[in-house]
GROMACS .gro file of C-alpha atoms in nm:
model
  515
    1MET     CA    1  -4.990  -0.987  -9.764
    2ALA     CA    2  -4.954  -0.902  -9.394
    3VAL     CA    3  -5.215  -1.043  -9.164
    4ALA     CA    4  -5.261  -0.856  -8.838
    5GLN     CA    5  -5.237  -1.080  -8.537
    6VAL     CA    6  -5.568  -1.099  -8.354
    7GLU     CA    7  -5.556  -1.096  -7.977
    8GLU     CA    8  -5.809  -1.246  -7.744
    9ARG     CA    9  -5.868  -0.902  -7.593
   10GLN     CA   10  -6.097  -0.673  -7.794
   11LEU     CA   11  -6.208  -0.313  -7.757
   12LEU     CA   12  -6.525  -0.309  -7.549
   13LYS     CA   13  -6.857  -0.180  -7.692
   14LYS     CA   14  -6.969   0.022  -7.392
   15LEU     CA   15  -6.989   0.386  -7.507
   16ARG     CA   16  -7.294   0.587  -7.617
   17TRP     CA   17  -7.308   0.892  -7.842
   18TYR     CA   18  -7.300   1.135  -7.551
   19ASP     CA   19  -6.970   0.980  -7.438
   20GLY     CA   20  -6.825   1.077  -7.776
   21PHE     CA   21  -6.971   1.426  -7.742
   22VAL     CA   22  -6.810   1.469  -7.400
   23ILE     CA   23  -6.476   1.353  -7.541
   24CYS     CA   24  -6.501   1.635  -7.797
   25LEU     CA   25  -6.549   1.895  -7.524
   26ALA     CA   26  -6.171   1.912  -7.555
   27ASN     CA   27  -6.195   2.139  -7.858
   28PRO     CA   28  -6.260   2.470  -7.676
   29GLY     CA   29  -5.938   2.404  -7.489
   30PHE     CA   30  -5.758   2.369  -7.823
   31MET     CA   31  -5.912   2.695  -7.943
   32LEU     CA   32  -5.806   2.890  -7.633
   33GLY     CA   33  -5.451   2.771  -7.692
   34SER     CA   34  -5.441   2.946  -8.031
   35LEU     CA   35  -5.689   3.229  -7.974
   36GLY     CA   36  -5.438   3.496  -7.870
   37PHE     CA   37  -5.224   3.474  -8.182
   38SER     CA   38  -5.533   3.460  -8.406
   39VAL     CA   39  -5.666   3.785  -8.254
   40LEU     CA   40  -5.320   3.940  -8.293
   41ASP     CA   41  -5.314   3.855  -8.665
   42LEU     CA   42  -5.680   3.888  -8.761
   43GLY     CA   43  -5.841   4.117  -8.504
   44GLY     CA   44  -6.145   4.023  -8.296
   45TRP     CA   45  -6.392   4.034  -8.584
   46GLY     CA   46  -6.149   3.859  -8.816
   47ALA     CA   47  -6.070   3.585  -8.564
   48GLY     CA   48  -6.440   3.520  -8.503
   49LEU     CA   49  -6.500   3.501  -8.879
   50ILE     CA   50  -6.214   3.260  -8.953
   51TRP     CA   51  -6.273   3.040  -8.646
   52GLY     CA   52  -6.642   3.016  -8.738
   53LEU     CA   53  -6.568   2.956  -9.107
   54THR     CA   54  -6.324   2.678  -9.020
   55ALA     CA   55  -6.583   2.510  -8.797
   56LEU     CA   56  -6.840   2.545  -9.077
   57ILE     CA   57  -6.604   2.382  -9.328
   58ILE     CA   58  -6.552   2.093  -9.088
   59VAL     CA   59  -6.925   2.014  -9.058
   60PRO     CA   60  -6.956   1.841  -9.401
   61VAL     CA   61  -6.622   1.667  -9.339
   62THR     CA   62  -6.769   1.527  -9.019
   63ILE     CA   63  -7.074   1.403  -9.209
   64LEU     CA   64  -6.848   1.221  -9.456
   65TYR     CA   65  -6.665   1.056  -9.168
   66SER     CA   66  -6.992   0.929  -9.022
   67GLU     CA   67  -7.042   0.706  -9.329
   68LEU     CA   68  -6.682   0.586  -9.321
   69ALA     CA   69  -6.689   0.512  -8.948
   70ALA     CA   70  -7.003   0.301  -8.983
   71MET     CA   71  -6.850   0.101  -9.270
   72PHE     CA   72  -6.577  -0.039  -9.045
   73PRO     CA   73  -6.731  -0.097  -8.700
   74HIS     CA   74  -6.466  -0.361  -8.628
   75LYS     CA   75  -6.172  -0.124  -8.675
   76SER     CA   76  -6.025   0.134  -8.438
   77GLY     CA   77  -5.828   0.433  -8.559
   78GLY     CA   78  -6.072   0.679  -8.715
   79VAL     CA   79  -5.931   0.903  -8.986
   80SER     CA   80  -5.620   0.693  -9.039
   81ILE     CA   81  -5.825   0.377  -9.093
   82TYR     CA   82  -6.046   0.547  -9.352
   83ALA     CA   83  -5.736   0.668  -9.537
   84ASN     CA   84  -5.576   0.324  -9.537
   85GLU     CA   85  -5.891   0.141  -9.648
   86GLY     CA   86  -5.950   0.380  -9.936
   87TRP     CA   87  -5.592   0.398 -10.060
   88ARG     CA   88  -5.432   0.057 -10.000
   89LYS     CA   89  -5.562  -0.071 -10.334
   90TYR     CA   90  -5.341   0.192 -10.497
   91THR     CA   91  -5.054   0.224 -10.248
   92THR     CA   92  -4.981   0.087  -9.903
   93LEU     CA   93  -4.772   0.393  -9.815
   94VAL     CA   94  -5.067   0.623  -9.745
   95GLY     CA   95  -5.185   0.422  -9.444
   96PRO     CA   96  -4.875   0.453  -9.223
   97VAL     CA   97  -4.804   0.813  -9.325
   98ALA     CA   98  -5.163   0.922  -9.258
   99THR     CA   99  -5.164   0.738  -8.926
  100PHE     CA  100  -4.850   0.895  -8.788
  101GLY     CA  101  -4.949   1.233  -8.928
  102TYR     CA  102  -5.284   1.205  -8.753
  103TRP     CA  103  -5.124   1.073  -8.435
  104ILE     CA  104  -4.862   1.348  -8.401
  105GLY     CA  105  -5.132   1.609  -8.453
  106TRP     CA  106  -5.307   1.476  -8.145
  107SER     CA  107  -5.001   1.372  -7.950
  108VAL     CA  108  -4.829   1.710  -7.916
  109VAL     CA  109  -5.152   1.853  -7.777
  110LEU     CA  110  -5.045   1.688  -7.452
  111SER     CA  111  -4.730   1.895  -7.416
  112PHE     CA  112  -4.873   2.221  -7.549
  113ILE     CA  113  -5.205   2.225  -7.365
  114GLY     CA  114  -5.034   2.084  -7.057
  115LEU     CA  115  -4.783   2.367  -7.067
  116PHE     CA  116  -5.070   2.613  -7.116
  117ALA     CA  117  -5.236   2.476  -6.801
  118GLY     CA  118  -4.905   2.490  -6.617
  119TYR     CA  119  -4.863   2.852  -6.723
  120LEU     CA  120  -5.213   2.939  -6.595
  121VAL     CA  121  -5.154   2.768  -6.261
  122GLN     CA  122  -4.823   2.944  -6.215
  123ALA     CA  123  -4.960   3.285  -6.316
  124ALA     CA  124  -5.254   3.249  -6.076
  125TRP     CA  125  -5.086   3.101  -5.769
  126PHE     CA  126  -4.707   3.089  -5.806
  127PRO     CA  127  -4.607   3.402  -6.002
  128GLY     CA  128  -4.285   3.434  -5.804
  129GLU     CA  129  -4.149   3.096  -5.915
  130PRO     CA  130  -3.923   3.068  -6.222
  131TYR     CA  131  -4.105   3.041  -6.558
  132GLY     CA  132  -3.814   2.941  -6.779
  133THR     CA  133  -3.883   2.934  -7.153
  134TYR     CA  134  -4.210   3.105  -7.253
  135ALA     CA  135  -4.474   2.860  -7.368
  136PHE     CA  136  -4.583   3.069  -7.668
  137GLY     CA  137  -4.309   3.180  -7.904
  138GLY     CA  138  -3.997   3.040  -7.742
  139ALA     CA  139  -3.865   3.357  -7.576
  140THR     CA  140  -3.677   3.328  -7.245
  141ILE     CA  141  -3.864   3.476  -6.947
  142ASP     CA  142  -3.595   3.373  -6.698
  143HIS     CA  143  -3.338   3.095  -6.653
  144GLY     CA  144  -3.578   2.863  -6.467
  145TYR     CA  145  -3.455   2.592  -6.233
  146PHE     CA  146  -3.215   2.443  -6.488
  147GLN     CA  147  -3.143   2.425  -6.860
  148THR     CA  148  -3.166   2.107  -7.066
  149PRO     CA  149  -2.848   2.016  -7.257
  150VAL     CA  150  -3.039   1.935  -7.577
  151GLY     CA  151  -3.265   2.208  -7.708
  152HIS     CA  152  -3.145   2.446  -7.437
  153VAL     CA  153  -3.487   2.485  -7.277
  154TYR     CA  154  -3.503   2.667  -6.945
  155ILE     CA  155  -3.723   2.451  -6.720
  156GLY     CA  156  -3.955   2.643  -6.489
  157LEU     CA  157  -4.247   2.550  -6.269
  158GLN     CA  158  -4.488   2.546  -6.566
  159HIS     CA  159  -4.281   2.269  -6.727
  160LEU     CA  160  -4.280   2.056  -6.412
  161ILE     CA  161  -4.658   2.096  -6.376
  162THR     CA  162  -4.693   1.989  -6.739
  163ILE     CA  163  -4.495   1.670  -6.686
  164GLY     CA  164  -4.712   1.586  -6.385
  165LEU     CA  165  -5.031   1.638  -6.588
  166ILE     CA  166  -4.900   1.422  -6.875
  167ILE     CA  167  -4.831   1.135  -6.635
  168ALA     CA  168  -5.172   1.179  -6.467
  169VAL     CA  169  -5.359   1.169  -6.800
  170TRP     CA  170  -5.165   0.858  -6.900
  171LEU     CA  171  -5.279   0.689  -6.578
  172PHE     CA  172  -5.644   0.787  -6.640
  173ASN     CA  173  -5.642   0.630  -6.986
  174PHE     CA  174  -5.414   0.335  -6.920
  175PHE     CA  175  -5.660   0.183  -6.673
  176GLY     CA  176  -5.963   0.199  -6.902
  177THR     CA  177  -6.172   0.434  -7.114
  178ARG     CA  178  -6.464   0.443  -6.872
  179ILE     CA  179  -6.244   0.601  -6.605
  180ALA     CA  180  -6.135   0.866  -6.853
  181VAL     CA  181  -6.486   0.931  -6.986
  182SER     CA  182  -6.624   0.957  -6.632
  183PHE     CA  183  -6.363   1.220  -6.556
  184ASN     CA  184  -6.458   1.397  -6.879
  185TYR     CA  185  -6.818   1.426  -6.762
  186LEU     CA  186  -6.714   1.607  -6.445
  187ALA     CA  187  -6.462   1.831  -6.617
  188GLY     CA  188  -6.701   1.890  -6.909
  189ILE     CA  189  -6.970   2.020  -6.676
  190LEU     CA  190  -6.716   2.245  -6.505
  191LEU     CA  191  -6.598   2.373  -6.844
  192MET     CA  192  -6.941   2.525  -6.902
  193PHE     CA  193  -6.871   2.786  -6.634
  194PRO     CA  194  -6.570   2.957  -6.797
  195LEU     CA  195  -6.726   2.908  -7.142
  196PHE     CA  196  -7.035   3.090  -7.016
  197CYS     CA  197  -6.812   3.368  -6.882
  198PHE     CA  198  -6.616   3.404  -7.205
  199THR     CA  199  -6.922   3.377  -7.432
  200PHE     CA  200  -7.209   3.555  -7.254
  201LEU     CA  201  -7.080   3.750  -6.954
  202PRO     CA  202  -6.923   4.032  -7.159
  203PHE     CA  203  -7.271   4.105  -7.296
  204LEU     CA  204  -7.456   4.058  -6.967
  205ASN     CA  205  -7.230   4.276  -6.752
  206GLY     CA  206  -7.201   4.554  -7.007
  207ASP     CA  207  -6.824   4.517  -7.062
  208PHE     CA  208  -6.861   4.431  -7.430
  209THR     CA  209  -6.776   4.712  -7.668
  210THR     CA  210  -6.718   4.699  -8.041
  211SER     CA  211  -6.432   4.945  -7.999
  212ASN     CA  212  -6.223   4.648  -7.879
  213LEU     CA  213  -6.284   4.465  -8.206
  214THR     CA  214  -6.090   4.513  -8.525
  215TYR     CA  215  -6.084   4.345  -8.865
  216LYS     CA  216  -5.727   4.311  -8.988
  217LEU     CA  217  -5.783   4.097  -9.296
  218ASN     CA  218  -5.821   4.410  -9.510
  219ASP     CA  219  -5.508   4.579  -9.374
  220PRO     CA  220  -5.290   4.722  -9.652
  221GLY     CA  221  -4.974   4.529  -9.719
  222LEU     CA  222  -5.114   4.183  -9.647
  223ALA     CA  223  -5.021   3.927  -9.913
  224TRP     CA  224  -5.297   3.828 -10.155
  225GLY     CA  225  -5.526   4.092 -10.009
  226GLY     CA  226  -5.538   3.913  -9.674
  227LEU     CA  227  -5.621   3.574  -9.827
  228GLN     CA  228  -5.280   3.428  -9.744
  229ILE     CA  229  -5.300   3.489  -9.369
  230ALA     CA  230  -5.664   3.372  -9.369
  231LEU     CA  231  -5.569   3.042  -9.536
  232VAL     CA  232  -5.276   2.994  -9.298
  233TRP     CA  233  -5.505   3.038  -9.000
  234ILE     CA  234  -5.769   2.802  -9.140
  235TRP     CA  235  -5.489   2.547  -9.171
  236VAL     CA  236  -5.381   2.611  -8.811
  237MET     CA  237  -5.739   2.600  -8.681
  238ILE     CA  238  -5.833   2.269  -8.844
  239TRP     CA  239  -5.665   2.062  -8.571
  240SER     CA  240  -5.849   2.245  -8.292
  241THR     CA  241  -6.186   2.254  -8.468
  242ALA     CA  242  -6.242   1.902  -8.602
  243PRO     CA  243  -6.470   1.682  -8.385
  244GLU     CA  244  -6.363   1.364  -8.566
  245ALA     CA  245  -6.223   1.220  -8.244
  246ALA     CA  246  -6.571   1.083  -8.178
  247ALA     CA  247  -6.538   0.865  -8.491
  248THR     CA  248  -6.219   0.706  -8.360
  249PHE     CA  249  -6.427   0.536  -8.092
  250ALA     CA  250  -6.675   0.388  -8.345
  251PRO     CA  251  -6.597   0.023  -8.255
  252GLU     CA  252  -6.664   0.102  -7.889
  253TYR     CA  253  -7.015   0.249  -7.934
  254LYS     CA  254  -7.304   0.020  -7.845
  255ASP     CA  255  -7.482   0.115  -8.170
  256THR     CA  256  -7.200   0.199  -8.410
  257GLY     CA  257  -7.404   0.370  -8.680
  258ARG     CA  258  -7.651   0.566  -8.470
  259ASP     CA  259  -7.412   0.660  -8.189
  260THR     CA  260  -7.129   0.761  -8.424
  261ARG     CA  261  -7.354   0.990  -8.629
  262ARG     CA  262  -7.507   1.155  -8.323
  263ALA     CA  263  -7.170   1.201  -8.152
  264LEU     CA  264  -7.016   1.359  -8.461
  265MET     CA  265  -7.304   1.594  -8.538
  266SER     CA  266  -7.362   1.711  -8.181
  267SER     CA  267  -6.990   1.781  -8.148
  268ALA     CA  268  -6.981   1.972  -8.477
  269VAL     CA  269  -7.274   2.197  -8.381
  270PHE     CA  270  -7.127   2.268  -8.037
  271ILE     CA  271  -6.785   2.355  -8.181
  272LEU     CA  272  -6.938   2.578  -8.450
  273PHE     CA  273  -7.121   2.779  -8.183
  274VAL     CA  274  -6.826   2.811  -7.944
  275ASN     CA  275  -6.569   2.893  -8.211
  276SER     CA  276  -6.788   3.163  -8.363
  277MET     CA  277  -6.882   3.331  -8.036
  278VAL     CA  278  -6.583   3.317  -7.801
  279PRO     CA  279  -6.330   3.518  -8.009
  280VAL     CA  280  -6.575   3.805  -8.056
  281ALA     CA  281  -6.728   3.802  -7.707
  282LEU     CA  282  -6.403   3.766  -7.512
  283THR     CA  283  -6.205   4.018  -7.717
  284GLY     CA  284  -6.493   4.265  -7.707
  285GLY     CA  285  -6.524   4.221  -7.331
  286VAL     CA  286  -6.165   4.232  -7.202
  287GLY     CA  287  -5.980   4.390  -7.493
  288PRO     CA  288  -5.738   4.255  -7.753
  289LYS     CA  289  -5.421   4.309  -7.548
  290THR     CA  290  -5.540   4.073  -7.274
  291VAL     CA  291  -5.638   3.804  -7.525
  292GLU     CA  292  -5.321   3.842  -7.734
  293ALA     CA  293  -5.109   3.798  -7.420
  294TYR     CA  294  -5.295   3.476  -7.327
  295ASP     CA  295  -5.374   3.648  -6.997
  296TYR     CA  296  -5.678   3.439  -6.910
  297VAL     CA  297  -5.619   3.503  -6.540
  298GLY     CA  298  -5.644   3.876  -6.609
  299ALA     CA  299  -5.950   3.819  -6.828
  300LEU     CA  300  -6.124   3.630  -6.549
  301ASN     CA  301  -6.034   3.905  -6.302
  302ASP     CA  302  -6.204   4.156  -6.533
  303LEU     CA  303  -6.513   3.942  -6.593
  304VAL     CA  304  -6.588   3.782  -6.254
  305GLY     CA  305  -6.360   3.959  -6.006
  306LYS     CA  306  -6.059   3.831  -5.816
  307SER     CA  307  -6.271   3.642  -5.561
  308LEU     CA  308  -6.395   3.396  -5.825
  309THR     CA  309  -6.084   3.384  -6.042
  310ASN     CA  310  -5.927   3.096  -5.851
  311PHE     CA  311  -6.236   2.881  -5.906
  312PHE     CA  312  -6.241   2.955  -6.276
  313VAL     CA  313  -5.869   2.884  -6.314
  314VAL     CA  314  -5.938   2.540  -6.166
  315VAL     CA  315  -6.222   2.464  -6.406
  316LEU     CA  316  -6.033   2.609  -6.702
  317CYS     CA  317  -5.739   2.383  -6.626
  318ALA     CA  318  -5.985   2.094  -6.597
  319SER     CA  319  -6.096   2.170  -6.953
  320PHE     CA  320  -5.733   2.156  -7.062
  321VAL     CA  321  -5.700   1.816  -6.897
  322ILE     CA  322  -5.997   1.708  -7.113
  323SER     CA  323  -5.795   1.819  -7.415
  324MET     CA  324  -5.497   1.616  -7.300
  325ASN     CA  325  -5.720   1.317  -7.229
  326THR     CA  326  -5.872   1.332  -7.578
  327ALA     CA  327  -5.526   1.353  -7.733
  328THR     CA  328  -5.411   1.041  -7.549
  329ALA     CA  329  -5.729   0.841  -7.612
  330ASP     CA  330  -5.769   0.933  -7.980
  331GLY     CA  331  -5.406   0.922  -8.089
  332SER     CA  332  -5.336   0.590  -7.920
  333ARG     CA  333  -5.634   0.427  -8.093
  334ALA     CA  334  -5.507   0.550  -8.429
  335LEU     CA  335  -5.174   0.375  -8.370
  336PHE     CA  336  -5.347   0.066  -8.233
  337GLY     CA  337  -5.579   0.037  -8.533
  338ILE     CA  338  -5.309   0.074  -8.795
  339SER     CA  339  -5.084  -0.176  -8.616
  340ARG     CA  340  -5.365  -0.432  -8.623
  341ASP     CA  341  -5.384  -0.370  -8.998
  342GLY     CA  342  -5.013  -0.449  -9.036
  343LEU     CA  343  -4.888  -0.100  -9.117
  344THR     CA  344  -4.665  -0.031  -8.818
  345ILE     CA  345  -4.484  -0.230  -8.549
  346THR     CA  346  -4.677  -0.498  -8.362
  347TRP     CA  347  -4.592  -0.351  -8.020
  348LEU     CA  348  -4.839  -0.069  -8.083
  349GLY     CA  349  -5.122  -0.310  -8.164
  350ARG     CA  350  -5.152  -0.469  -7.821
  351LEU     CA  351  -5.425  -0.411  -7.565
  352ASN     CA  352  -5.343  -0.421  -7.198
  353ARG     CA  353  -5.538  -0.610  -6.931
  354TRP     CA  354  -5.788  -0.320  -6.914
  355ASN     CA  355  -5.860  -0.356  -7.288
  356VAL     CA  356  -5.706  -0.026  -7.397
  357PRO     CA  357  -5.398   0.039  -7.620
  358GLY     CA  358  -5.158   0.081  -7.329
  359ASN     CA  359  -4.836   0.060  -7.532
  360ALA     CA  360  -4.947   0.336  -7.770
  361MET     CA  361  -5.050   0.550  -7.473
  362THR     CA  362  -4.710   0.498  -7.311
  363LEU     CA  363  -4.539   0.611  -7.632
  364ASP     CA  364  -4.753   0.927  -7.623
  365MET     CA  365  -4.646   0.998  -7.266
  366VAL     CA  366  -4.274   0.953  -7.331
  367ILE     CA  367  -4.273   1.159  -7.653
  368ASN     CA  368  -4.451   1.451  -7.488
  369ILE     CA  369  -4.228   1.456  -7.182
  370LEU     CA  370  -3.934   1.476  -7.423
  371PHE     CA  371  -4.105   1.767  -7.602
  372VAL     CA  372  -4.145   1.951  -7.271
  373LEU     CA  373  -3.783   1.896  -7.172
  374PHE     CA  374  -3.602   1.942  -7.502
  375VAL     CA  375  -3.817   2.158  -7.736
  376GLY     CA  376  -3.829   2.532  -7.678
  377ASN     CA  377  -4.120   2.652  -7.892
  378LEU     CA  378  -4.404   2.410  -7.831
  379PHE     CA  379  -4.656   2.614  -8.028
  380GLY     CA  380  -4.428   2.598  -8.329
  381ILE     CA  381  -4.398   2.220  -8.286
  382LEU     CA  382  -4.775   2.190  -8.260
  383VAL     CA  383  -4.822   2.387  -8.579
  384ALA     CA  384  -4.554   2.175  -8.749
  385SER     CA  385  -4.744   1.862  -8.646
  386ASN     CA  386  -5.032   1.995  -8.854
  387ILE     CA  387  -4.835   1.900  -9.165
  388GLY     CA  388  -4.922   1.536  -9.107
  389TYR     CA  389  -5.260   1.597  -8.946
  390VAL     CA  390  -5.408   1.788  -9.241
  391PHE     CA  391  -5.248   1.539  -9.482
  392ALA     CA  392  -5.427   1.258  -9.297
  393ASN     CA  393  -5.758   1.437  -9.341
  394ILE     CA  394  -5.690   1.487  -9.713
  395CYS     CA  395  -5.632   1.113  -9.746
  396ALA     CA  396  -5.947   1.030  -9.548
  397ILE     CA  397  -6.171   1.267  -9.746
  398SER     CA  398  -6.038   1.128 -10.074
  399ALA     CA  399  -6.089   0.777  -9.934
  400PHE     CA  400  -6.463   0.850  -9.920
  401ILE     CA  401  -6.453   0.906 -10.297
  402LEU     CA  402  -6.241   0.596 -10.363
  403LEU     CA  403  -6.453   0.367 -10.146
  404ARG     CA  404  -6.772   0.484 -10.317
  405ARG     CA  405  -6.612   0.390 -10.649
  406ASP     CA  406  -6.430   0.070 -10.549
  407ARG     CA  407  -6.675  -0.077 -10.296
  408PRO     CA  408  -7.021   0.039 -10.405
  409ALA     CA  409  -7.199  -0.269 -10.267
  410TRP     CA  410  -7.029  -0.264  -9.926
  411PRO     CA  411  -7.299  -0.247  -9.655
  412ARG     CA  412  -7.323   0.104  -9.511
  413PRO     CA  413  -7.523   0.151  -9.188
  414ILE     CA  414  -7.500   0.523  -9.267
  415LYS     CA  415  -7.518   0.593  -9.641
  416LEU     CA  416  -7.514   0.952  -9.761
  417ALA     CA  417  -7.691   1.072 -10.074
  418SER     CA  418  -7.498   1.064 -10.403
  419TYR     CA  419  -7.448   1.442 -10.409
  420TRP     CA  420  -7.199   1.401 -10.123
  421VAL     CA  421  -6.942   1.266 -10.373
  422PRO     CA  422  -6.891   1.603 -10.550
  423ILE     CA  423  -6.896   1.771 -10.208
  424ALA     CA  424  -6.610   1.539 -10.108
  425TYR     CA  425  -6.416   1.641 -10.421
  426ALA     CA  426  -6.457   2.009 -10.330
  427LEU     CA  427  -6.353   1.950  -9.969
  428CYS     CA  428  -6.048   1.749 -10.074
  429GLY     CA  429  -5.939   2.028 -10.308
  430ALA     CA  430  -5.988   2.288 -10.035
  431PHE     CA  431  -5.782   2.090  -9.785
  432ILE     CA  432  -5.500   2.054 -10.039
  433VAL     CA  433  -5.495   2.434 -10.074
  434PHE     CA  434  -5.492   2.475  -9.695
  435GLU     CA  435  -5.202   2.231  -9.669
  436VAL     CA  436  -4.989   2.395  -9.937
  437VAL     CA  437  -5.040   2.748  -9.806
  438GLY     CA  438  -5.017   2.644  -9.442
  439VAL     CA  439  -4.692   2.451  -9.478
  440GLY     CA  440  -4.543   2.718  -9.700
  441TRP     CA  441  -4.621   3.021  -9.486
  442PHE     CA  442  -4.720   2.917  -9.132
  443GLN     CA  443  -4.422   3.112  -8.996
  444ILE     CA  444  -4.615   3.437  -9.060
  445ALA     CA  445  -4.877   3.339  -8.798
  446GLY     CA  446  -4.862   3.488  -8.450
  447GLY     CA  447  -4.737   3.820  -8.583
  448GLY     CA  448  -4.436   3.636  -8.722
  449ASN     CA  449  -4.337   3.534  -8.368
  450LEU     CA  450  -4.336   3.157  -8.420
  451TYR     CA  451  -3.965   3.100  -8.405
  452GLY     CA  452  -3.786   2.804  -8.556
  453ALA     CA  453  -4.005   2.765  -8.862
  454THR     CA  454  -3.746   2.559  -9.050
  455LYS     CA  455  -3.683   2.335  -8.747
  456SER     CA  456  -4.058   2.286  -8.704
  457LYS     CA  457  -4.101   2.181  -9.065
  458VAL     CA  458  -3.809   1.938  -9.039
  459ILE     CA  459  -3.967   1.778  -8.731
  460GLY     CA  460  -4.308   1.758  -8.898
  461PHE     CA  461  -4.175   1.586  -9.209
  462SER     CA  462  -3.941   1.364  -9.005
  463VAL     CA  463  -4.240   1.208  -8.831
  464LEU     CA  464  -4.380   1.108  -9.170
  465VAL     CA  465  -4.045   0.960  -9.279
  466ILE     CA  466  -4.022   0.761  -8.954
  467SER     CA  467  -4.369   0.621  -9.021
  468LEU     CA  468  -4.245   0.475  -9.349
  469LEU     CA  469  -3.939   0.323  -9.181
  470LEU     CA  470  -4.157   0.157  -8.915
  471PHE     CA  471  -4.386   0.029  -9.191
  472LEU     CA  472  -4.092  -0.132  -9.369
  473PHE     CA  473  -3.964  -0.277  -9.040
  474ARG     CA  474  -4.306  -0.433  -8.979
  475ARG     CA  475  -4.328  -0.586  -9.323
  476VAL     CA  476  -3.967  -0.702  -9.366
  477VAL     CA  477  -3.855  -0.788  -9.011
  478GLN     CA  478  -4.169  -0.871  -8.814
  479ASP     CA  479  -4.389  -1.016  -9.091
  480LYS     CA  480  -4.087  -1.154  -9.282
  481GLU     CA  481  -4.212  -1.066  -9.628
  482SER     CA  482  -4.097  -0.859  -9.920
  483PRO     CA  483  -4.238  -0.506  -9.936
  484HIS     CA  484  -4.534  -0.466 -10.167
  485TRP     CA  485  -4.681  -0.133 -10.262
  486ARG     CA  486  -5.041  -0.234 -10.330
  487GLU     CA  487  -5.291  -0.472 -10.177
  488GLU     CA  488  -5.591  -0.649 -10.317
  489THR     CA  489  -5.897  -0.519 -10.139
  490PRO     CA  490  -6.231  -0.697 -10.101
  491THR     CA  491  -6.539  -0.542 -10.254
  492MET     CA  492  -6.753  -0.701  -9.983
  493PRO     CA  493  -6.680  -0.772  -9.615
  494ASP     CA  494  -6.598  -1.121  -9.495
  495GLU     CA  495  -6.856  -1.331  -9.315
  496ASN     CA  496  -6.778  -1.203  -8.965
  497VAL     CA  497  -6.773  -0.836  -9.061
  498ALA     CA  498  -7.086  -0.878  -9.275
  499ALA     CA  499  -7.269  -1.024  -8.976
  500LEU     CA  500  -7.154  -0.733  -8.762
  501LEU     CA  501  -7.269  -0.480  -9.023
  502GLU     CA  502  -7.603  -0.657  -9.055
  503GLN     CA  503  -7.642  -0.636  -8.679
  504GLU     CA  504  -7.557  -0.265  -8.687
  505MET     CA  505  -7.811  -0.198  -8.963
  506ALA     CA  506  -8.093  -0.406  -8.814
  507PRO     CA  507  -8.230  -0.148  -8.567
  508ARG     CA  508  -8.245   0.113  -8.843
  509THR     CA  509  -8.428  -0.083  -9.114
  510SER     CA  510  -8.743   0.122  -9.066
  511ALA     CA  511  -8.563   0.456  -9.047
  512ALA     CA  512  -8.523   0.692  -9.339
  513PRO     CA  513  -8.187   0.680  -9.513
  514ALA     CA  514  -7.928   0.931  -9.402
  515SER     CA  515  -7.881   1.223  -9.634
   0.00000   0.00000   0.00000
């Protein structure tokens, strides 16, 4: 059995629940990156319904993750760690596949959201410069500054801005989480301004009209009476809705149980509100054509006037940088955690001198720069990455069920009531349906304008295959052992972990059990 090498450096316990909440302020940036196509397919009313429904589905998932996060306060990696701990008794293959699926779901956010920010900056201040390949859909706007030999992407100013942002976010994270979280506080406060504009200003200034809103889910000709496109969009929206990033930082919270639960729940409530309101308010205020074209500069001109648009472009781009920061911080910790558990190469399990997973962050940076330079349809790649991301969540939700059965006596600083087990079964079944329908028909999203569906699926599944190859390399070459497909798992933690769990539970001995 592989034993992860333990370094002298450890992740620092210096975060509080509100740090995790601020980290999850990234999610509105994710939503804005997909909002236009969702309004195109579903209409304003339909988009508000499905975005809100997806956020509502995620709330109980988040509650399940709060128990799992508190069970393993010594482990970093979030969803991928829960999946591995629950499944390794039955197969060791789930851990690496879930980890890389979860990681790629976060990682490509860097290139997509960065390109979105680059597009906004160029549209606002440098509209005369070459755009190159369009960020959404892969069409060619112009021939850019040059064309890459692989992928044949026309590189414009938006791409160069994106590469600069990717490098900047890497620097923020590489030199320590506190630097990144401090930046998140500033950008998170600034984000409230455009969110206020998009959510409330259409009602306050009288621009909102229901004539701008349509409900396309009952349009004739839609497959399965509209259910197919609804399920595809729930699948797409899961990655931008889930606040589980806060759980990834569980080992770094001062009070793992209390801070993890508060961070997850506050994030879930915030995301539910924003996702339900923004599609309806913004579409009703500026009209569907503006939203469908991702013309947020034009939307801001309509809502606040040209004199304030520049300010709001700055703060909107700051919110996108939060999204990129969260992607780097969360995805790198997933790789770090699973490497420490012996399920991928040792290089990814090392902390740098600032006690953060610098090697994993560097891999994120390089991969995303390659995406910008050599992949034409970044939205299609992001959707394809959801193949592994949703699979990782399926494994983690089912791990809740398996751990309740296989480790009933394991100390749980947060222990949910027994009725959460059948809820977990229902959620796992729902996510399997989302995955099957989403993978099978995601090319119909965006009005059918997501080009390269087959290529996107090949890339998505290739990441999962590579994860298995790296797992075998770790076991056979680095750990010098024969592959084994199952591992004996303890029913109780060892002495050190038990002491840590006891310490985590001590402040809450007089509190009522979580339910």
